[in-house]
Coordinates of C-alpha atoms and ligand atoms in Angstrom, one line a residue:
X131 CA 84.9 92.3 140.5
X132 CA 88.6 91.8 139.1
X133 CA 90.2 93.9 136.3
X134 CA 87.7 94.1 133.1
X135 CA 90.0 93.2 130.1
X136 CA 88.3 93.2 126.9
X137 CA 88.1 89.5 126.9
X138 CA 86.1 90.2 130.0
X139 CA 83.2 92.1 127.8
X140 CA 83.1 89.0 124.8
X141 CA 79.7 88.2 124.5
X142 CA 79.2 85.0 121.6
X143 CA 78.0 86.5 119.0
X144 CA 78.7 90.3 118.9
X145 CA 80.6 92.1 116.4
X146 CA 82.2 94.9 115.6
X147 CA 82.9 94.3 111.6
X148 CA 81.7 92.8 108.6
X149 CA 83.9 91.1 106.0
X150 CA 82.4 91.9 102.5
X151 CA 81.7 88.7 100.8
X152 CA 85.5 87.3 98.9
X153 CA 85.3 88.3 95.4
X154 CA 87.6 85.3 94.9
X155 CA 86.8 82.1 95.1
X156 CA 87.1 80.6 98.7
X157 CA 89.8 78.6 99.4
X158 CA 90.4 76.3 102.6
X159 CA 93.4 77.1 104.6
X160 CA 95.9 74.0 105.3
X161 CA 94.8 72.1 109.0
X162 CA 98.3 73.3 110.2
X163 CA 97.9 76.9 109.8
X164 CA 95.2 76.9 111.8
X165 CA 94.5 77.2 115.6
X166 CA 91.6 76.4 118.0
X167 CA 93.3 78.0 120.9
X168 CA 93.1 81.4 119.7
X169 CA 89.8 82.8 121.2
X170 CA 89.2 86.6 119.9
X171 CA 86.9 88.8 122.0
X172 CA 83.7 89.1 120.4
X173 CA 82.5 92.6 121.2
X174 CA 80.6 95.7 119.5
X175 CA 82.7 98.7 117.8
X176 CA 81.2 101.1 120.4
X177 CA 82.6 98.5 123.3
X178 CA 86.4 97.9 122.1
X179 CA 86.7 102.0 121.5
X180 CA 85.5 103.0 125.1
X181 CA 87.6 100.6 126.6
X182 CA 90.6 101.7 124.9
X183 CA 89.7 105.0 125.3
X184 CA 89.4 104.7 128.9
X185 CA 92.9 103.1 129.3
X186 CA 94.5 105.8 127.3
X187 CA 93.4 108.2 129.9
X188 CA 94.7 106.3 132.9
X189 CA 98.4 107.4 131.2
X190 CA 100.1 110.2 131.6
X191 CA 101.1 112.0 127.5
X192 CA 102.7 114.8 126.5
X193 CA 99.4 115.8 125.0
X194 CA 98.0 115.7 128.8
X195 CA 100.5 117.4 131.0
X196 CA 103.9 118.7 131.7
X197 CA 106.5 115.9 131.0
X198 CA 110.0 116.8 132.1
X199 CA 112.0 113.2 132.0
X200 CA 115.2 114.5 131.5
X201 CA 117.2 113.0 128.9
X202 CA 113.9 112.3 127.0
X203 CA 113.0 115.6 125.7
X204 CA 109.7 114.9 125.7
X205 CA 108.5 117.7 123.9
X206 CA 105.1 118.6 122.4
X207 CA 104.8 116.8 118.8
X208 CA 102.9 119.1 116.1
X209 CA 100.1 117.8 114.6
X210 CA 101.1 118.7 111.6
X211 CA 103.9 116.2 111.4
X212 CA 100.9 113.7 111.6
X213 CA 99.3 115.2 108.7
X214 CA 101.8 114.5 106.8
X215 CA 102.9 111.0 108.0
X216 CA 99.5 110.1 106.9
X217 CA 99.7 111.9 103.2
X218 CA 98.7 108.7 100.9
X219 CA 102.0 109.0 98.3
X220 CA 104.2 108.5 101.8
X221 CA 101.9 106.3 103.7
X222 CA 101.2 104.0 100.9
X223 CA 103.7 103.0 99.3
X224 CA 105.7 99.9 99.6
X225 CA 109.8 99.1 100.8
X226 CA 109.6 97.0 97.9
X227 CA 108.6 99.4 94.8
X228 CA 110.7 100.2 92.1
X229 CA 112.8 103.2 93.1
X230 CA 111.9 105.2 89.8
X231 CA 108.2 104.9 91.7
X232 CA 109.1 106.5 94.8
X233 CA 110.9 109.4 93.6
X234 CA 109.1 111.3 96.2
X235 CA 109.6 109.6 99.1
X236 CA 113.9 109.4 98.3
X237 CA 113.8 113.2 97.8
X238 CA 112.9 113.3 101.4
X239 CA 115.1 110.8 102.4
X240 CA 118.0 112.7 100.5
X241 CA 116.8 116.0 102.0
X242 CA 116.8 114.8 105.6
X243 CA 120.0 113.6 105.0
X244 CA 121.4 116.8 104.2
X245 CA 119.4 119.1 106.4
X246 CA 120.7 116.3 109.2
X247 CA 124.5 116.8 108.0
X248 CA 124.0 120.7 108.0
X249 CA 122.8 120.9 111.9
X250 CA 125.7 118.0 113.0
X251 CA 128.2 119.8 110.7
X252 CA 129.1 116.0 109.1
X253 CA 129.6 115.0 105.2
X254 CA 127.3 112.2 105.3
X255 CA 124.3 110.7 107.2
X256 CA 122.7 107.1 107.4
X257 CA 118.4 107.6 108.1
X258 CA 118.5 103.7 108.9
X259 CA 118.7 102.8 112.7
X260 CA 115.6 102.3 114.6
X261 CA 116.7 104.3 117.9
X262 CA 119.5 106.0 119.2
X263 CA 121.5 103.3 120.9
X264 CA 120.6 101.8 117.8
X265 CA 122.8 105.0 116.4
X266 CA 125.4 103.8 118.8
X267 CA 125.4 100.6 118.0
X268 CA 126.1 102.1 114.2
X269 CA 128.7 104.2 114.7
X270 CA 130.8 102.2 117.1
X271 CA 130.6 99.2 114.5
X272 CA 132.0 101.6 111.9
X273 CA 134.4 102.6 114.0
X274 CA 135.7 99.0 114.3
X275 CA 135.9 98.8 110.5
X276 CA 137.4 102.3 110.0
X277 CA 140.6 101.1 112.7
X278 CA 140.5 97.4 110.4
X279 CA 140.3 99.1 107.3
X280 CA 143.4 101.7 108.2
X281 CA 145.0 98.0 109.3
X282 CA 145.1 98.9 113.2
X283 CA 142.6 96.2 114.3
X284 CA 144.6 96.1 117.8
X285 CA 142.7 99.6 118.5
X286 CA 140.0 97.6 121.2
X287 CA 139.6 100.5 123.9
X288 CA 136.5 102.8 124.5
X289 CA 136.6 105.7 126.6
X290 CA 133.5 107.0 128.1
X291 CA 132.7 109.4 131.3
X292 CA 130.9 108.9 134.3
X293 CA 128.7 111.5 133.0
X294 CA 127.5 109.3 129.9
X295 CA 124.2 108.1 129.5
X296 CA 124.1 104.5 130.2
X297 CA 123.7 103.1 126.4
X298 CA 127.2 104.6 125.6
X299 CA 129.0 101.9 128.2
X300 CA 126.2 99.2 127.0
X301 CA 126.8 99.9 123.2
X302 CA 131.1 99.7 123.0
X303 CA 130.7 96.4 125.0
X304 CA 128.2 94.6 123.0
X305 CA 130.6 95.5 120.5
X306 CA 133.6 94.1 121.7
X307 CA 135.5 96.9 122.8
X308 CA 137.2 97.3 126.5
X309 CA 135.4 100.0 128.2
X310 CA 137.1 102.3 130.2
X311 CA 135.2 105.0 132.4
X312 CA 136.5 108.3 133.1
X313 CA 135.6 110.6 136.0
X314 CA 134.1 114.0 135.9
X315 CA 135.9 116.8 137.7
X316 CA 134.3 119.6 140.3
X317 CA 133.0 121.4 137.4
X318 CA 131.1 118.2 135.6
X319 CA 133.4 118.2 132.6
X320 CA 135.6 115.4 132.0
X321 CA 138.7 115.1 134.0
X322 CA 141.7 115.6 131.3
X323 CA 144.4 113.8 133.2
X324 CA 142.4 111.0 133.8
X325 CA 141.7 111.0 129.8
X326 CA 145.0 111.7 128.8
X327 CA 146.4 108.5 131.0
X328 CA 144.0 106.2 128.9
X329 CA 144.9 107.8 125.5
X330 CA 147.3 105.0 124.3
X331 CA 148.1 103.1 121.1
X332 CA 144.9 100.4 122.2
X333 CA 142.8 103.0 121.9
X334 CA 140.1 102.8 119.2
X335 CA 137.5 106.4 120.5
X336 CA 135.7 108.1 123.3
X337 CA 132.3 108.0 123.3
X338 CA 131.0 111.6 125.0
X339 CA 127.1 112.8 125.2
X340 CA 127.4 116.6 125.1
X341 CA 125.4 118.2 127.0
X342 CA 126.3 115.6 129.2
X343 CA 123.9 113.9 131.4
X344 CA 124.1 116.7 134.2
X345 CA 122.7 119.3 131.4
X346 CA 126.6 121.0 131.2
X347 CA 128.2 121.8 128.1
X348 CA 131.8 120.0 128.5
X349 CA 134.2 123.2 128.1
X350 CA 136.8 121.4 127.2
X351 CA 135.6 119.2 124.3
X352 CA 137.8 121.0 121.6
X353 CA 141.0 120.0 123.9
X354 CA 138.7 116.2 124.2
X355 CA 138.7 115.9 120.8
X356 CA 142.1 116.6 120.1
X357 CA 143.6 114.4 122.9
X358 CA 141.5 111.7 121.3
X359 CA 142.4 112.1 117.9
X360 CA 146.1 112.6 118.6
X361 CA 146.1 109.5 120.1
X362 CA 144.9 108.1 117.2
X363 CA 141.1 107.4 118.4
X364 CA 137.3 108.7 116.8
X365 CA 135.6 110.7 118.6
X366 CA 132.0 109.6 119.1
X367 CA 129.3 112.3 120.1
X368 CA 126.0 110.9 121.5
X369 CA 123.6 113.2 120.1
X370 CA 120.0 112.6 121.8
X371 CA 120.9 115.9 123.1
X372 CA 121.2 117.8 120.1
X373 CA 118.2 119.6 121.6
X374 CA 119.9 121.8 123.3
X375 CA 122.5 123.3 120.4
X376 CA 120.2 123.2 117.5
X377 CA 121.0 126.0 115.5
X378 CA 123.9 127.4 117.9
X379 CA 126.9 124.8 117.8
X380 CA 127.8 122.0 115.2
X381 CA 129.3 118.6 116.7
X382 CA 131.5 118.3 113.5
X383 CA 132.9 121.4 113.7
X384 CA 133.8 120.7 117.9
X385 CA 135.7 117.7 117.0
X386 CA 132.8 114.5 116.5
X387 CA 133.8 112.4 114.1
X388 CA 130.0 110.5 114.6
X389 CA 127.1 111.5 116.2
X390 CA 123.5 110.1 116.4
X391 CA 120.2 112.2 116.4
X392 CA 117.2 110.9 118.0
X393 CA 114.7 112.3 115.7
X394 CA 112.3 111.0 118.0
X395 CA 113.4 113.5 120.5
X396 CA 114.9 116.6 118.6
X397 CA 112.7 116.5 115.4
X398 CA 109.8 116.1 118.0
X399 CA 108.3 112.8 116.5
X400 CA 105.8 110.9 119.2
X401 CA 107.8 108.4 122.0
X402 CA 107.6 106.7 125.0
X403 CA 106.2 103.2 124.9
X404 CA 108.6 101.6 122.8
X405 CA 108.7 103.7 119.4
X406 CA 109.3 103.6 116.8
X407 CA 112.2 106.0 117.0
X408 CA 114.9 106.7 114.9
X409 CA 118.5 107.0 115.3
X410 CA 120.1 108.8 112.1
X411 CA 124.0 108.9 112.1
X412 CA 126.2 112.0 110.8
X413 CA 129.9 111.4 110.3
X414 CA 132.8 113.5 109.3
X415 CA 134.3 112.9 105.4
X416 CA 136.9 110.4 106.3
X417 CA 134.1 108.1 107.9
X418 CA 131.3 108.5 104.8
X419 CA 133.0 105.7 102.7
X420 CA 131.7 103.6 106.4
X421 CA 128.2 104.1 106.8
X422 CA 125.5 101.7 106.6
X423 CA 124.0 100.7 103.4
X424 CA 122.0 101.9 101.2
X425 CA 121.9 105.4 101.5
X426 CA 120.3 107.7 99.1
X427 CA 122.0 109.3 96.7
X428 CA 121.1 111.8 94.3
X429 CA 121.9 112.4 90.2
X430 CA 121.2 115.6 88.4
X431 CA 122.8 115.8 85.3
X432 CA 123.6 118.8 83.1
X433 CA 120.7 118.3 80.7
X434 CA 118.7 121.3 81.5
X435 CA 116.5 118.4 82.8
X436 CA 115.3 119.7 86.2
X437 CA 114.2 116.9 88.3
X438 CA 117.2 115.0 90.4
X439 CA 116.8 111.1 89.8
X440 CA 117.4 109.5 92.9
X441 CA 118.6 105.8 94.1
X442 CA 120.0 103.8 96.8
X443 CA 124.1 102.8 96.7
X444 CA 126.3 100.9 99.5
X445 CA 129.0 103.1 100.1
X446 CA 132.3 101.3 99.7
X447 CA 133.9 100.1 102.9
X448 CA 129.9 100.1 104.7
X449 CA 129.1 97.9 107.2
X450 CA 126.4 96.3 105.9
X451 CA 123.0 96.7 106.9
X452 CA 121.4 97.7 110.1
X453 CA 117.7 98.0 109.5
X454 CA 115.2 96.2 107.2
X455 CA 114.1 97.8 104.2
X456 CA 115.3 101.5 104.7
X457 CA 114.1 102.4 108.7
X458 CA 111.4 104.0 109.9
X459 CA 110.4 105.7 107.2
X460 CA 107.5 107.4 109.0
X461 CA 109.3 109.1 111.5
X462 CA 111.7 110.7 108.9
X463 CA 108.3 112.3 107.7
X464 CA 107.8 113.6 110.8
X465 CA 111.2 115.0 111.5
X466 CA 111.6 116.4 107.7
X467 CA 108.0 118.2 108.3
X468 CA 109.3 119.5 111.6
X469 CA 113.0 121.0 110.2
X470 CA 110.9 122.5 107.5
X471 CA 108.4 123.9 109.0
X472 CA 110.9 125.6 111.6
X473 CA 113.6 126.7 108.8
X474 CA 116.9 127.6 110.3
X475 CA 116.1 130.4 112.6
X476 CA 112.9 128.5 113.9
X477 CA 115.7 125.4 114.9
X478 CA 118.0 127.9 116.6
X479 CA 115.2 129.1 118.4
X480 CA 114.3 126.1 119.6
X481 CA 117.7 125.1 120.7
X482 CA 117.5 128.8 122.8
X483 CA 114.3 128.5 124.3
X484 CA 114.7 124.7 125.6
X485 CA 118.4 126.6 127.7
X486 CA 116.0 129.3 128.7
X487 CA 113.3 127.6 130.1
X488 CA 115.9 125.3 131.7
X489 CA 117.9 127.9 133.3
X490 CA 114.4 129.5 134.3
X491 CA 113.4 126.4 136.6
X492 CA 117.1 125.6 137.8
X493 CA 116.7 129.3 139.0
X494 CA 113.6 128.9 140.9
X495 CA 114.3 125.7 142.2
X496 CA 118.2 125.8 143.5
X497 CA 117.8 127.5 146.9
X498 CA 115.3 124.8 147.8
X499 CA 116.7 121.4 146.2
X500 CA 120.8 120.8 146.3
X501 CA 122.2 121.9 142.9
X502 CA 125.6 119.9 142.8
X503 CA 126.8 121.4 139.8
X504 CA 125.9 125.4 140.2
X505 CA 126.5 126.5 136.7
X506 CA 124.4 127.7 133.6
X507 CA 122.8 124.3 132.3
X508 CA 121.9 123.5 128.8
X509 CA 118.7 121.7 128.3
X510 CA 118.5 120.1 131.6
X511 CA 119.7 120.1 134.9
X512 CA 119.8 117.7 137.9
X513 CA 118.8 118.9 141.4
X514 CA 119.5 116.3 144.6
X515 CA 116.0 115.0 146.0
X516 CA 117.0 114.5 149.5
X517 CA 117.6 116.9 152.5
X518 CA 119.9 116.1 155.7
X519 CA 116.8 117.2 157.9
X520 CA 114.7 114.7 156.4
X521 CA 116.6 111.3 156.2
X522 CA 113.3 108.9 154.8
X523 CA 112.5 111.0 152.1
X524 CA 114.0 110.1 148.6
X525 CA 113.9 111.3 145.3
X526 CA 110.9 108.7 144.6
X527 CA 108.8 110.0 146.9
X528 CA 109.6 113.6 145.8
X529 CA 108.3 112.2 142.3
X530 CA 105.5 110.3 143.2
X531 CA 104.3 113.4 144.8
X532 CA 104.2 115.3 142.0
X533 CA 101.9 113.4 139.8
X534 CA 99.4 114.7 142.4
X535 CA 99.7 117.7 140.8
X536 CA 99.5 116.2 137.4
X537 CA 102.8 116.5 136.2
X538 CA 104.9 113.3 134.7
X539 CA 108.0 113.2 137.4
X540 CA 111.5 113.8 136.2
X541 CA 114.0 111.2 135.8
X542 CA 115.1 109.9 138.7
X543 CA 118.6 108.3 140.0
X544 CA 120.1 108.9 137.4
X545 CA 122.9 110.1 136.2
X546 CA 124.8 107.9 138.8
X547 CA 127.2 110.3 139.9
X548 CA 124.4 112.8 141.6
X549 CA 122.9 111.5 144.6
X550 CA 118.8 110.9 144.6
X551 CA 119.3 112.5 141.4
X552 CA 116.3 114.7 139.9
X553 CA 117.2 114.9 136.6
X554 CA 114.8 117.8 135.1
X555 CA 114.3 118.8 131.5
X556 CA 111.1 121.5 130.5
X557 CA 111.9 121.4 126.8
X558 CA 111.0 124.8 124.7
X559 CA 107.3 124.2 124.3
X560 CA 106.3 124.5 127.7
X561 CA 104.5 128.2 128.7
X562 CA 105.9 130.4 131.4
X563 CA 102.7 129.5 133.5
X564 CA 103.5 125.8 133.4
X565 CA 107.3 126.2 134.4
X566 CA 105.6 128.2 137.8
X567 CA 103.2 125.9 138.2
X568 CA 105.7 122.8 138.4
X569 CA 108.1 125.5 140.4
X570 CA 105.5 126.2 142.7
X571 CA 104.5 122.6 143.2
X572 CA 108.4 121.2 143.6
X573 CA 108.8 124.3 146.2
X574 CA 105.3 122.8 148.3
X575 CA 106.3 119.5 148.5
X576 CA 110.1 120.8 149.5
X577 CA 108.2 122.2 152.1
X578 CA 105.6 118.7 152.9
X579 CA 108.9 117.2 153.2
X580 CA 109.5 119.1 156.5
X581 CA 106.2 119.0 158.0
X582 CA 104.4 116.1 156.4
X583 CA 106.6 113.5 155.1
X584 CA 104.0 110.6 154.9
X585 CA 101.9 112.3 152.6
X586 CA 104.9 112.0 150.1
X587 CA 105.6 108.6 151.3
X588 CA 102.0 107.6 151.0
X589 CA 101.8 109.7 147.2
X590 CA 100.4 109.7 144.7
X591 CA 97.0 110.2 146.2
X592 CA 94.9 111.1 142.3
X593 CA 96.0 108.9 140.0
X594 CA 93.6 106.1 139.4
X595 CA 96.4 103.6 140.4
X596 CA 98.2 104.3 143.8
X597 CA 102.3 103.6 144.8
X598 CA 103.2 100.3 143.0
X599 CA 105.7 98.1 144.5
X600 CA 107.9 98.8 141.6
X601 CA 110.0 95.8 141.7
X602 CA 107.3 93.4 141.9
X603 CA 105.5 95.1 139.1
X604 CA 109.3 95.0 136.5
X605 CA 109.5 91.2 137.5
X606 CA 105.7 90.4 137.3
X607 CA 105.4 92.3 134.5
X608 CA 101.1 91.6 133.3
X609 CA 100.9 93.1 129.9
X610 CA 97.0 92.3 129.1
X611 CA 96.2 95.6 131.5
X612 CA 92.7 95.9 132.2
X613 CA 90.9 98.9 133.6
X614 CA 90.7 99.1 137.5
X615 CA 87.7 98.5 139.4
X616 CA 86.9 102.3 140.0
X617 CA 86.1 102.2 136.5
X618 CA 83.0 100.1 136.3
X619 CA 81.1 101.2 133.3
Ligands
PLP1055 C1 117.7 108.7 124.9 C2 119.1 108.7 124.9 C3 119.8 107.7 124.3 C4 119.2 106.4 123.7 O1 118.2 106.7 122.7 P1 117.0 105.6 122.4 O2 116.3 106.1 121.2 O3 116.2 105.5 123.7 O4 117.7 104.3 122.2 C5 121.2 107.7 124.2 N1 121.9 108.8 124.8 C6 121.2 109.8 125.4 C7 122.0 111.0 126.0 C8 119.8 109.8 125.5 O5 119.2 110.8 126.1

């Protein structure tokens, strides 16, 4: 027996619904419109939802096990960010109503704004892009326009460290700028002489992710940000990491002129498998005149009349549009139920616990595993997979290991600059027990490694599919996924 798809199960005849009977009058659809070689599954309710079921639990979730991909922050989502995606007044309505009909759903689209520009420290804020490179893609656009509008179009140089995450490098060139990398010293901060020899009159900003991609706070990013901006450049702050100084520091106030969130990370809003995310972007004052259009705006007037009227407007120099209608609308739902329900001490909390429990594993875990950069981390940290004793065993098979044990591996190989990289982020809602658990099982296989190293090259052993040949599966990629034979029904 091969895989059982759904298609597999179609039986002529069965069903799983019943149209009610048009109560218009029935009209026949135009020959062009319509195709013979479209064959739906015919199978029974009970049928498509245990086969869909079933697949869902050969995955790995959040909502299943411990999932520390750095970079991702793949925190647990509340399910009461759900609830109120769902609410009918938010789920309902339609990009296209009236805005004097959505009142409700601008208020929270003004409010996010605002709570958004409070925990960047920024004047302004755009809820339209879709992700964060998205963000990126945003911000650098604007700040093409800013260096036009201020009649220095010649600025075409973007700065970004070794240390970036790789949609930093991606997004300035798809923009058109000249990207220039810049090395990390000893410490994982960004070399200043190396920065300060790029800083001249071509350049248009430096694009830095802080926390960088090691999990270290750059120490220098006040003296970044004013070698930057005396050289006439923006400073951009990649802020998928936001994670880590919710609450405790404010981009804008460190020197980022524009940031992106990933509300989909941060805010806690459901990810992995191709979204939807959403990429907000906060900018300082000078920069609010830039930002996409529309944004919402609010009008109270001095009436005595209590209820703010709200609508969208283009800001003057924008750059246009990024997003259909006004972006993932249900995501901002999400995030807005998730600032609220946390209120600003709840955030800062957050933002402690997610360095705590980071600091906790790095602890446990650094005699063991190679920690390159030996200081306190931020969210995440990055430990080397590989000892000299044991030459054949790589980060992979570290990782593919420990989803024997039921844990989602961390990132791996990346960022470039650590060698078989193990790039490891808990997140704050994880439970001491689960941080000793994954300690404990990191610290066995550390030990496997030495005395048993084909059972890690041979891993994983319990997961209902074994080691793939990864490059054959990303270049024969078969997305109508069936369930394995082990799970004839
Ligand atoms: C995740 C991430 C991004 C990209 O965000 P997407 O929503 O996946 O596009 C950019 N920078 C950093 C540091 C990230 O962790």
């Amino acid at each position: 027996m091969g895989k059982k798809t759904i298609y597999d199960k179609s039986v002529p005849g069965r069903r799983g619904i019943r149209f009610p009977k048009p109560e218009v009058p029935e009209t026949p659809l135009p020959d062009a419109l319509l195709r013979a070689d479209l064959p739906l599954p015919e199978v029974s309710e009970n049928e498509v939802i245990r086969h869909f079921t079933k697949l869902s639990q050969l995955n790995h979730g959040v909502d299943i096990g411990f999932y520390p991909l750095g970079s991702c922050t793949m925190k647990y989502n509340p399910k009461v960010n759900e609830a109120a995606a769902r609410l009918h007044g938010f789920s309902q309505i339609h990009p296209l109503q009236p805005e004097e009909t959505v009142q409700g759903a601008l208020h929270l689209m003004y409010q996010l704004q605002e709570h958004l520009a409070e925990i960047g420290g920024f004047a302004g804020v755009t809820l339209q892009p879709a992700a964060g490179a998205h963000g990126e893609l945003t911000g650098i656009l604007m700040v093409k326009k800013y260096h036009e509008v201020n009649g220095e179009p010649h600025r075409n140089k973007i700065l970004v460290p070794d240390s970036a995450h790789g949609t930093n490098p991606a997004t300035s060139a798809m923009s058109g700028f000249i990207v220039k990398e810049i090395p990390s010293d000893e410490r994982g901060n960004v070399d200043l002489e190396a920065l300060k020899a790029e800083c001249d009159e071509t350049l248009a900003g430096f694009m830095l992710t802080n926390p960088n991609t090691l999990g270290l706070f750059d120490e220098n990013v006040c003296d970044i940000a004013a070698i930057v901006h005396q050289a006439g450049g923006l400073m951009y702050g990649d802020g998928a990491n936001m994670n880590a100084l919710l609450g405790i520091a404010k981009p804008g106030e460190f020197g980022v002129d524009i940031m992106h969130y990933n509300l989909h990370k941060t805010f806690s809003t459901p990810h992995g498998g191709g979204g939807p995310g959403s990429g907000p972007v906060g900018v300082v004052e000078k920069l609010v005149d830039f930002l996409p259009g529309p944004v919402v705006v609010m009008e109270q007037d001095d009436s005595g009349f209590d209820f703010p009227y709200y609508y969208f407007a283009t800001p003057k120099h924008s750059i246009g549009r990024m997003k259909s209608f006004h972006g993932q609308f249900g995501v901002m739902v999400r995030a807005y139920t998730y600032i609220l329900m946390h209120g600003p001490d709840g955030l800062r909390e957050v933002g402690e616990l997610a360095v705590l429990n980071a600091n906790y594993l790095m602890h446990k875990l650094k005699g063991v595993y190679r920690l390159p950069y030996d200081r306190v981390c931020m969210h995440e940290f990055v430990l080397e997979g590989r000892w000299p004793e044991v030459e054949d065993i790589h980060a992979l098979d570290i990782s593919k290991r420990l989803m024997d044990f039921g844990f989602h591996p961390p990132t791996n190989y990346f960022p470039l600059i650590v060698r078989e990289a193990l790039m490891i982020e808990p997140t704050e809602t994880e439970t001491k027990e689960t941080l000793d658990a994954f300690a404990d099982a990191m610290l066995q296989i550390a030990e496997e490694a030495k005395t048993n190293p084909d059972l890690l090259h041979s891993a994983p052993h319990n997961t209902p599919i074994g080691r793939l040949d990864e490059v054959h599966a990303a270049k024969n990629l078969i997305l109508c996924c069936g369930l394995p034979d082990s799970y004839s029904d």
